[in-house]
Coordinates of C-alpha atoms in Angstrom, one line a residue:
Chain A
M643 CA 60.8 59.3 38.5
A644 CA 59.5 63.1 39.0
S645 CA 62.2 64.4 36.7
L646 CA 60.9 62.5 33.7
K647 CA 59.2 65.4 32.2
H648 CA 58.6 66.4 28.7
T649 CA 60.8 69.6 27.6
S650 CA 58.2 71.4 26.1
E651 CA 56.3 71.4 29.6
K652 CA 59.5 72.2 31.4
A653 CA 60.0 75.3 29.0
L654 CA 56.2 76.4 29.6
Q655 CA 56.4 76.3 33.1
M656 CA 59.6 78.3 33.1
L657 CA 58.0 80.8 30.9
R658 CA 54.9 81.3 33.6
S659 CA 57.3 82.3 36.0
L660 CA 59.6 84.6 33.9
P661 CA 58.8 88.5 33.8
R662 CA 57.0 90.1 30.8
L663 CA 59.2 91.1 27.8
S664 CA 60.0 94.6 28.3
L665 CA 62.6 97.2 27.0
A666 CA 64.5 96.5 30.3
N667 CA 65.3 92.8 29.8
I668 CA 65.9 92.7 25.6
R669 CA 69.5 92.7 24.5
D670 CA 71.1 94.7 21.5
N671 CA 71.3 93.0 17.8
P672 CA 74.5 91.3 17.6
H673 CA 77.2 93.2 16.2
S674 CA 75.3 96.3 16.4
R675 CA 77.5 97.9 19.4
I676 CA 80.6 99.8 18.0
K677 CA 83.7 98.8 19.7
T678 CA 85.7 101.7 21.7
K679 CA 88.6 99.6 22.4
R680 CA 91.1 97.8 20.2
G681 CA 91.7 94.0 20.8
R682 CA 95.2 93.0 22.1
G683 CA 96.8 89.9 20.9
Q684 CA 94.5 87.1 19.9
H685 CA 91.6 89.2 19.9
R686 CA 92.1 90.5 16.8
G687 CA 95.2 92.7 17.9
D688 CA 98.0 90.7 16.1
F689 CA 99.1 90.2 12.7
H690 CA 98.3 86.4 12.7
G691 CA 100.7 85.8 9.9
N692 CA 98.9 88.3 7.9
G693 CA 101.8 90.5 6.8
Q694 CA 101.4 93.6 8.3
K695 CA 97.7 93.7 8.4
R696 CA 96.0 93.7 11.8
W697 CA 92.2 93.2 12.7
T698 CA 92.1 89.8 10.8
V699 CA 92.1 86.2 12.1
L700 CA 92.6 84.2 9.3
R701 CA 90.6 80.7 8.5
L702 CA 91.9 77.6 9.6
G703 CA 94.6 76.4 7.2
Y704 CA 95.6 79.6 5.8
D705 CA 98.4 82.0 6.3
C706 CA 98.0 84.6 3.9
S707 CA 100.5 82.8 1.4
N708 CA 99.0 81.8 -2.0
S709 CA 98.5 78.1 -1.3
P710 CA 96.8 77.1 1.8
F711 CA 98.5 74.8 4.1
Y712 CA 96.0 71.9 3.6
L713 CA 97.0 71.9 -0.2
R714 CA 100.4 72.7 0.1
F715 CA 102.0 69.3 0.7
K716 CA 101.3 66.9 -2.0
Y717 CA 99.8 63.2 -1.8
E718 CA 101.8 60.9 -0.2
P719 CA 100.8 57.5 -1.9
Y720 CA 102.8 55.4 0.3
Y721 CA 100.3 56.1 3.0
Q722 CA 97.4 54.9 1.0
G723 CA 94.9 52.7 2.8
H724 CA 97.3 53.1 6.0
H725 CA 94.4 53.9 8.2
L726 CA 92.5 50.9 7.3
R727 CA 95.6 48.8 7.8
R728 CA 95.3 46.1 10.9
Q729 CA 98.0 46.7 13.4
Y730 CA 99.6 43.9 15.8
P731 CA 101.6 45.3 18.9
P732 CA 104.4 43.0 19.0
I733 CA 105.3 40.8 22.2
T734 CA 108.7 39.4 22.1
L735 CA 109.6 35.9 23.1
K736 CA 112.0 37.3 25.8
T737 CA 109.0 39.2 27.3
L738 CA 106.7 36.1 27.1
Q739 CA 109.1 33.8 29.3
M740 CA 109.8 36.9 31.5
L741 CA 105.9 37.0 32.4
I742 CA 105.9 33.1 32.8
D743 CA 108.9 33.3 34.9
S744 CA 107.6 35.8 37.2
N745 CA 103.9 34.1 37.7
R746 CA 102.0 36.5 35.7
L747 CA 101.0 34.0 33.1
D748 CA 99.5 30.7 34.1
T749 CA 101.1 27.9 31.8
S750 CA 98.5 25.3 33.2
R751 CA 95.8 27.0 30.9
P752 CA 96.0 28.3 27.6
I753 CA 97.0 32.1 26.9
D754 CA 95.0 34.2 24.9
V755 CA 94.9 38.0 24.5
A756 CA 92.6 38.2 27.8
S757 CA 95.3 36.4 29.7
L758 CA 98.1 38.8 28.3
C759 CA 96.0 41.8 28.7
T760 CA 95.4 41.0 32.3
T761 CA 98.9 40.8 33.4
G762 CA 98.2 44.5 33.2
L763 CA 101.6 45.1 31.3
F764 CA 100.2 45.3 27.8
Q765 CA 97.0 47.3 26.5
I766 CA 95.1 46.7 23.3
F767 CA 93.3 49.5 21.7
P768 CA 91.0 47.9 19.1
D769 CA 89.4 51.5 17.8
E770 CA 92.9 52.1 17.0
K771 CA 92.8 49.3 14.3
Q772 CA 94.9 47.1 16.4
F773 CA 93.7 43.7 15.8
G774 CA 95.6 41.6 18.8
F775 CA 99.1 40.7 19.5
Q776 CA 102.0 39.6 17.4
L777 CA 104.9 37.2 18.5
I778 CA 108.4 38.3 17.6
D779 CA 111.2 36.0 17.4
E780 CA 113.6 38.3 19.8
G781 CA 114.9 35.7 22.8
A782 CA 113.7 32.8 20.5
E783 CA 117.0 30.7 21.5
C784 CA 116.2 31.3 25.6
F785 CA 112.5 30.3 25.3
K786 CA 111.9 27.4 27.3
A787 CA 108.2 27.4 28.3
K788 CA 105.6 24.6 27.1
I789 CA 102.3 26.7 26.6
N790 CA 99.4 26.5 24.5
I791 CA 99.1 30.0 22.9
E792 CA 96.9 31.9 20.7
V793 CA 98.1 35.1 19.2
Q794 CA 97.1 37.2 16.1
H795 CA 100.5 36.9 14.0
A796 CA 103.6 35.0 14.6
S797 CA 106.7 34.5 12.3
E798 CA 108.1 31.0 11.7
L799 CA 111.0 31.1 14.0
V800 CA 108.7 31.6 16.7
I801 CA 106.5 29.0 15.8
A802 CA 109.4 26.8 15.9
A803 CA 110.6 27.9 19.2
I804 CA 107.4 27.3 20.8
E805 CA 106.8 23.8 19.4
K806 CA 110.2 22.9 20.0
N807 CA 109.5 22.8 23.7
G808 CA 106.2 20.8 23.0
G809 CA 104.0 23.9 23.0
V810 CA 101.3 24.8 20.7
I811 CA 100.6 27.9 18.9
R812 CA 97.7 29.1 16.8
T813 CA 97.1 32.3 15.0
A814 CA 93.2 33.5 15.2
Y815 CA 91.4 36.5 14.0
Y816 CA 89.1 38.7 16.2
D817 CA 87.0 41.5 15.2
Q818 CA 87.3 44.8 17.1
K819 CA 83.8 44.0 19.1
A820 CA 85.3 40.7 20.4
L821 CA 88.6 42.1 21.1
H822 CA 87.1 44.8 23.0
A823 CA 85.4 42.1 25.3
L824 CA 88.5 40.3 25.5
R825 CA 90.7 43.0 26.3
D826 CA 89.0 43.3 29.7
P827 CA 86.8 40.3 30.5
K828 CA 85.6 41.5 33.9
K829 CA 84.5 45.0 32.5
F830 CA 83.0 43.3 30.1
F831 CA 80.8 41.0 31.9
E832 CA 80.1 43.7 34.5
R833 CA 78.1 45.2 31.4
G834 CA 75.5 42.7 31.8
L835 CA 75.7 42.0 28.0
P836 CA 75.5 38.6 26.2
I837 CA 79.0 37.2 24.7
P838 CA 78.8 38.5 21.3
R839 CA 79.7 35.9 18.4
R840 CA 83.3 36.5 16.9
M841 CA 82.9 37.7 13.2
I842 CA 84.9 35.9 10.3
P843 CA 88.0 37.4 9.0
P844 CA 88.2 40.1 6.3
Q845 CA 89.0 38.8 2.8
D846 CA 92.5 40.0 3.1
A847 CA 93.1 38.1 6.0
V848 CA 91.4 34.6 5.2
E849 CA 94.8 33.7 3.3
Y850 CA 96.9 34.1 6.5
Y851 CA 94.3 32.5 8.9
S852 CA 93.9 29.8 6.6
N853 CA 97.5 28.8 5.8
P854 CA 99.0 25.7 8.0
K855 CA 102.3 27.4 7.9
N856 CA 101.2 30.3 10.1
R857 CA 99.2 27.7 12.1
G858 CA 95.8 29.5 11.4
Y859 CA 92.9 28.7 13.3
L860 CA 90.8 28.2 9.7
A861 CA 93.7 25.5 8.5
D862 CA 93.0 21.9 8.3
P863 CA 94.4 20.3 11.6
E864 CA 95.9 17.2 9.5
A865 CA 97.8 20.0 7.5
I866 CA 99.0 21.6 10.5
S867 CA 100.4 18.5 12.0
H868 CA 102.3 17.8 8.8
E869 CA 103.6 21.5 8.6
R870 CA 104.7 21.1 12.4
L871 CA 106.8 18.1 11.3
V872 CA 108.2 19.7 8.2
L873 CA 109.1 22.7 10.5
A874 CA 110.7 20.4 13.0
Q875 CA 112.9 19.2 9.9
K876 CA 113.6 22.6 8.9
Y877 CA 114.9 23.8 12.1
G878 CA 116.3 20.5 13.2
Y879 CA 114.9 19.5 16.3
K880 CA 113.1 16.5 17.4
L881 CA 109.1 17.3 17.6
P882 CA 107.8 16.3 21.1
K883 CA 104.9 14.1 20.9
I884 CA 101.9 15.8 22.3
E885 CA 99.6 13.0 22.7
D886 CA 102.1 11.4 25.5
D887 CA 102.3 14.7 27.1
P888 CA 100.4 14.6 30.6
Q889 CA 98.9 18.2 29.7
Y890 CA 97.7 16.6 26.8
N891 CA 94.0 18.0 27.4
M892 CA 95.5 21.6 27.9
L893 CA 97.5 21.6 25.0
I894 CA 94.7 20.7 22.2
E895 CA 92.2 23.1 24.0
T896 CA 90.9 25.2 21.4
K897 CA 88.4 27.9 20.8
D898 CA 85.7 27.7 18.0
P899 CA 86.2 30.1 15.3
R900 CA 83.0 32.0 16.6
Q901 CA 84.0 31.8 20.2
I902 CA 85.5 34.8 22.0
F903 CA 86.3 33.3 25.8
Y904 CA 87.5 29.6 26.6
G905 CA 84.7 27.4 27.6
L906 CA 81.8 30.1 27.0
E907 CA 79.6 30.1 24.2
P908 CA 78.1 33.3 22.4
G909 CA 75.1 34.6 23.5
I910 CA 75.5 33.7 27.3
V911 CA 75.5 36.4 30.0
V912 CA 77.9 35.7 32.5
N913 CA 77.5 37.2 36.0
L914 CA 80.5 37.4 38.3
K915 CA 78.7 38.9 41.5
D916 CA 76.5 35.6 41.3
K917 CA 79.2 33.6 39.7
C918 CA 76.8 32.2 37.4
I919 CA 76.0 32.2 33.8
I920 CA 72.7 32.8 32.3
K921 CA 71.7 30.7 28.6
P922 CA 69.1 32.3 26.6
K923 CA 66.2 29.7 25.6
V924 CA 66.7 30.8 21.8
D925 CA 70.1 29.5 20.1
V926 CA 72.0 32.5 18.9
Chain B
M790 CA 86.4 49.7 67.0
F791 CA 87.3 53.0 67.6
T792 CA 83.8 54.6 66.3
F793 CA 81.8 52.2 68.0
K794 CA 83.3 52.9 71.2
F795 CA 83.1 56.4 70.4
I796 CA 79.2 56.0 70.0
K797 CA 78.6 54.1 73.1
N798 CA 80.3 56.4 75.2
S799 CA 78.5 59.3 73.9
L800 CA 75.1 57.3 74.3
L801 CA 76.2 56.7 77.9
C802 CA 77.3 60.2 78.4
G803 CA 73.9 61.8 77.7
V804 CA 71.8 63.1 74.9
N805 CA 73.9 66.4 74.2
L806 CA 76.1 64.9 71.6
N807 CA 73.7 62.7 70.5
R808 CA 71.5 65.9 69.7
N809 CA 74.0 67.3 67.8
L810 CA 74.6 64.6 65.3
L811 CA 70.8 64.8 64.5
V812 CA 71.1 68.4 64.2
A813 CA 73.9 68.0 61.2
N814 CA 71.3 65.5 59.9
S815 CA 68.3 67.9 59.9
R816 CA 70.1 70.6 58.3
S817 CA 70.8 68.0 55.3
L818 CA 67.3 67.4 55.3
Q819 CA 66.1 71.2 54.8
L820 CA 67.8 70.7 51.1
F821 CA 64.9 68.7 50.2
R822 CA 62.0 70.7 51.8
R823 CA 59.7 72.2 49.3
P824 CA 59.7 75.9 48.6
N825 CA 56.1 76.5 50.0
E826 CA 56.7 75.5 53.3
K827 CA 57.7 78.0 55.7
K828 CA 61.0 77.8 57.2
K829 CA 61.0 77.3 60.6
N830 CA 63.4 78.3 63.6
E831 CA 66.3 76.0 63.8
D832 CA 65.7 75.4 67.6
D833 CA 62.0 74.3 66.8
D834 CA 63.2 72.3 64.2
D835 CA 65.2 70.3 66.4
E836 CA 62.8 69.7 68.8
D837 CA 60.3 68.4 66.5
L838 CA 62.5 65.7 65.2
L839 CA 63.9 64.6 68.4
P840 CA 61.2 64.4 70.9
E841 CA 62.4 62.9 74.1
K842 CA 59.7 60.2 75.1
I843 CA 59.6 58.9 71.3
E844 CA 63.6 58.6 71.7
E845 CA 62.9 56.3 75.0
Q846 CA 60.4 54.4 73.5
E847 CA 62.7 53.5 70.1
I848 CA 65.8 52.6 72.3
Q849 CA 63.7 49.5 73.5
D850 CA 63.0 47.9 70.5
P851 CA 66.6 46.6 69.7
E852 CA 65.7 46.7 65.6
I853 CA 65.1 50.5 66.0
Q854 CA 68.2 50.8 68.0
Y855 CA 70.6 49.3 66.0
R856 CA 69.1 51.7 62.9
S857 CA 69.3 54.4 64.9
I858 CA 72.8 53.5 66.0
A859 CA 73.6 52.8 62.5
H860 CA 72.4 56.1 61.5
M861 CA 74.4 58.2 63.8
R862 CA 77.4 55.9 62.9
N863 CA 77.5 57.1 59.5
K864 CA 79.7 60.2 59.6
S865 CA 80.8 59.9 56.1
R866 CA 78.8 62.9 54.8
L867 CA 78.5 60.9 51.6
R868 CA 75.4 60.8 49.6
P869 CA 73.1 57.6 50.0
A870 CA 74.0 56.6 46.5
H871 CA 77.4 56.8 47.0
R872 CA 77.5 55.3 50.2
N873 CA 75.8 52.2 48.5
M874 CA 78.5 51.9 46.2
L875 CA 81.2 52.1 48.5
Y876 CA 79.4 49.0 50.1
D877 CA 79.1 47.3 47.1
R878 CA 75.1 47.5 47.2
V879 CA 72.8 48.9 44.3
P880 CA 73.1 52.5 44.3
Y881 CA 69.6 53.8 43.8
M882 CA 66.7 51.5 44.8
Q883 CA 64.3 53.6 42.9
A884 CA 64.9 55.5 39.5
E885 CA 65.9 59.1 40.4
S886 CA 67.0 60.0 36.6
W887 CA 66.0 59.1 33.2
I888 CA 69.1 57.3 33.0
H889 CA 68.3 54.7 35.6
E890 CA 65.5 53.8 33.4
T891 CA 67.9 53.1 30.2
L892 CA 68.4 49.6 29.2
K893 CA 71.9 50.1 29.5
Y894 CA 71.9 51.0 33.2
K895 CA 69.6 48.4 34.3
R896 CA 71.8 45.5 32.1
L897 CA 75.1 47.6 34.1
I898 CA 73.4 47.6 37.6
Y899 CA 72.5 43.6 37.0
G900 CA 76.1 42.8 35.7
R901 CA 77.6 44.5 38.9
Y902 CA 75.1 43.5 41.6
G903 CA 73.7 40.5 40.4
K904 CA 70.4 39.0 41.8
A905 CA 70.5 41.5 44.7
S906 CA 69.9 44.3 42.6
G907 CA 66.4 42.9 41.6
I908 CA 66.5 43.2 38.4
D909 CA 65.0 40.7 35.8
P910 CA 68.3 39.0 33.8
R911 CA 65.9 38.6 30.9
I912 CA 66.8 42.1 30.0
C913 CA 70.3 41.3 29.4
F914 CA 69.4 39.3 26.1
E915 CA 68.7 40.8 22.7
T916 CA 65.2 40.9 21.5
K917 CA 63.8 39.0 18.7
S918 CA 64.3 42.3 16.2
E919 CA 67.5 43.2 17.6
M920 CA 68.6 39.6 16.7
D921 CA 67.2 40.0 13.3
E922 CA 69.0 43.3 12.8
R923 CA 72.2 41.5 13.8
E924 CA 71.9 38.8 11.7
E925 CA 71.0 41.2 8.7
Y926 CA 74.2 43.1 9.4
E927 CA 76.1 40.0 9.4
R928 CA 74.7 38.9 6.0
V929 CA 75.4 42.1 4.5
A930 CA 79.0 42.9 5.9
F931 CA 80.2 39.2 4.9
P932 CA 78.4 37.9 2.1
N933 CA 80.7 35.1 1.5
T934 CA 81.3 32.2 3.6
I935 CA 85.0 31.5 4.8
Q936 CA 85.2 28.8 2.1
E937 CA 83.9 31.0 -0.5
M938 CA 86.6 33.7 0.4
M939 CA 89.2 31.0 0.2
V940 CA 88.5 30.1 -3.1
I941 CA 88.6 33.7 -4.0
E942 CA 91.7 34.2 -2.4
E943 CA 92.8 31.0 -4.5
Q944 CA 91.5 32.7 -7.7
K945 CA 93.2 36.2 -7.0
K946 CA 96.5 34.3 -6.6
R947 CA 96.0 32.4 -9.7
E948 CA 95.5 35.5 -11.6
K949 CA 98.4 37.1 -10.6
K950 CA 100.7 34.3 -11.2
E951 CA 99.2 34.0 -14.6
K952 CA 99.7 38.2 -15.3
N953 CA 103.1 37.7 -14.0
A954 CA 104.0 35.2 -16.3
A955 CA 102.6 36.5 -19.1
R956 CA 104.4 39.9 -18.4
E957 CA 107.6 37.7 -18.4
A958 CA 107.1 36.0 -21.6
L959 CA 106.6 39.5 -23.4
I960 CA 109.8 40.7 -21.6
L961 CA 111.7 37.4 -23.1
A962 CA 110.0 37.7 -26.6
N963 CA 111.3 41.5 -26.7
I964 CA 114.5 40.8 -25.7
K965 CA 115.2 38.4 -28.4
K966 CA 114.2 41.6 -31.0
L967 CA 116.4 44.0 -29.2
E968 CA 119.4 43.8 -31.1
Q969 CA 117.7 44.3 -34.3
W970 CA 115.6 47.0 -33.0
K971 CA 119.0 48.8 -31.6
T972 CA 120.5 48.6 -35.2
D973 CA 117.3 49.8 -37.0
L974 CA 117.6 52.9 -34.7
T975 CA 121.2 53.5 -35.5
N976 CA 120.5 53.2 -39.3
K977 CA 117.4 55.3 -39.1
R978 CA 119.6 58.1 -37.3
W979 CA 122.5 57.9 -39.5
K980 CA 120.5 58.1 -42.9
K981 CA 118.8 61.3 -41.1
E982 CA 122.2 62.7 -40.7
E983 CA 123.2 62.0 -44.2
E984 CA 120.3 63.5 -45.6
A985 CA 120.5 66.7 -43.7
R986 CA 124.3 66.9 -44.9
V987 CA 123.5 66.4 -48.5
A988 CA 120.9 69.0 -48.5
K989 CA 123.5 71.5 -46.8
E990 CA 126.3 70.8 -49.1
R991 CA 123.7 71.3 -52.1
K992 CA 122.7 74.9 -50.7
D993 CA 126.4 75.6 -49.7
R994 CA 127.2 75.0 -53.6
L995 CA 124.5 77.2 -54.8
I996 CA 125.4 79.9 -52.6
E997 CA 128.8 80.0 -53.7
E998 CA 127.9 79.7 -57.3
V999 CA 125.8 83.0 -56.9
R1000 CA 128.7 84.7 -55.2
R1001 CA 131.0 83.6 -58.1
H1002 CA 128.1 85.2 -60.4
F1003 CA 128.2 88.3 -58.9
G1004 CA 132.0 88.5 -58.1
Y1005 CA 131.8 89.6 -54.6
T1006 CA 130.2 88.4 -51.4
I1007 CA 126.6 89.4 -51.4
H1008 CA 124.4 89.4 -48.3
P1009 CA 122.1 86.3 -48.6
K1010 CA 119.3 88.5 -47.7
D1011 CA 119.6 90.7 -50.5
E1012 CA 116.9 90.6 -53.2
R1013 CA 119.1 89.9 -55.9
F1014 CA 120.7 87.1 -54.1
K1015 CA 117.3 85.7 -53.3
E1016 CA 116.5 86.1 -56.8
L1017 CA 119.2 84.4 -58.5
L1018 CA 119.3 81.4 -55.9
E1019 CA 115.9 80.8 -57.0
K1020 CA 116.7 80.5 -60.3
K1021 CA 119.8 78.3 -59.8
E1022 CA 117.5 76.2 -57.7
K1023 CA 114.9 76.1 -60.6
E1024 CA 117.6 75.0 -62.8
Q1025 CA 119.1 72.4 -60.5
R1026 CA 115.6 70.8 -59.9
K1027 CA 114.9 71.0 -63.4
A1028 CA 118.5 68.9 -64.0
L1029 CA 117.6 66.5 -61.2
K1030 CA 114.2 65.9 -62.6
E1031 CA 115.7 65.2 -66.1
A1032 CA 118.3 63.2 -64.7
K1033 CA 115.6 60.9 -63.1
K1034 CA 113.8 60.6 -66.1
Q1035 CA 116.8 59.6 -68.0
Q1036 CA 117.4 56.9 -65.2
K1037 CA 114.2 55.8 -65.4
Q1038 CA 114.3 55.3 -69.1
S1039 CA 117.4 53.7 -69.4
K1040 CA 115.7 51.0 -66.4
M1041 CA 112.7 50.6 -68.6
L1042 CA 114.9 49.7 -71.7
E1043 CA 117.0 47.3 -69.6
K1044 CA 113.9 45.9 -68.2
M1045 CA 112.4 45.5 -71.9
A1046 CA 115.9 44.0 -73.3
A1047 CA 115.8 41.8 -70.5
S1048 CA 112.2 40.5 -71.3
Q1049 CA 112.8 40.2 -74.7
K1050 CA 115.5 37.8 -74.0
V1051 CA 113.6 35.6 -71.6
T1052 CA 111.1 35.5 -74.6
A1053 CA 113.9 34.1 -76.7
T1054 CA 115.0 31.9 -74.4
A1055 CA 111.5 30.4 -73.1
P1056 CA 110.4 28.1 -76.3
A1057 CA 113.7 26.4 -75.9
E1058 CA 113.2 25.6 -72.3
K1059 CA 109.9 24.1 -73.2
V1060 CA 111.2 22.0 -75.8
E1061 CA 113.7 20.4 -73.7
E1062 CA 110.5 19.6 -71.1

């Protein structure tokens, strides 16, 4: 740890070794020298869109017109709040079936953002306001897998297609920090950080995630089972009984609303090298 | 396998190759030499590092022998830290930069290399103050619980519904009045047009009269024309006023006559009662 020195100390040391100030080692004042050569091109030789006047470099956003560029185009109200809206990159049911058929997804375990990301085919960028995946109904007619899946947004037909095969679908909200951990669990665990607590959804997302029709994770489980029946009647299929399924335990596996990884509580540290988890004594 | 054989052969063949290997290493060591030390002749340096007698002694100890072989085998020219990373070992056993002292780096090293890093895993967890800060953040960022937010959402929905219903009721009520409003508007417009027409006719008539008075067409901007027109207008206004007065009087008379009739008939009615 020899390099841990204070900057002022370093500067003093440097000064000691430097020569004394003299005419030989001082510099002119800035802009004191008159240029003998005319600049070419971008060095103030061009017109820069400023009519026929050389020797100018216009400010950013100006091009010698009366209205500067940044004021020229009017306000676009249909983009209001666009930068704050949550995005959900789509995955079709067809793609999901393909992932399952090509053994990229393990249907014997619940599927969530982490398992979708670790297929290596999808990426999530939480800092670009992407809040997880949405399932699209394309390929709903050829979807045949029985899965327990958790996505962030799903349409009615998607829910019907999954439940028809005896599967379970849930929509859940993840905040950006949680999603960042979930998008690459290995990388997250290698940072040696305790698993964060998942935040509750914002006000405008509460309605969606507490609605049993959307199979929201905040909805009443009884209401959800009722809605399952309603949807089966609407689309005209016989709802398979999950209770009689040999994979019952897998199908009912859920996360706590504050949990990010299956089976891992918030606040613990996971070490992949030692294959161990470390729990704090204090409850988080 | 190849490298092992190569080194074994070189060891058997003699010291020459051996010595060359170590010379390369000694050159890299020069980089770390302190500036105030005098630079020695390269040949001298070699001899300093490789006393023949010591080497013979070292070869007898298997541990040291293994180490020296391993040292000689390392032809990667990698820095020790990089070589450690290649073999999945902790890159720096001692801190060599301020970065290695930071909490983030230590956590990272623990996360990657586990127990072997020698770092106490307790540093991975947040302290009491950090925990408090996080809790405070959550308290401020999410003032409402999910249940409260659901109630707020319900209320919002209800308010929106009520507002829509009120607006629809207003529209329905207005639609009932629509026909009346339409006729009112047409009447108003018609009345205005009629008034304008009457006024124009009157004006035209006046001009015609003035023209007849002079006997020839006179320009309406002429002074004489204007004077006469004013006069005529005054007369007409007077006549209008008088006509109005008379009308009023006749109305009054009618009214009085009517009231007299009423008073005449009223007592008879009372008697009947």
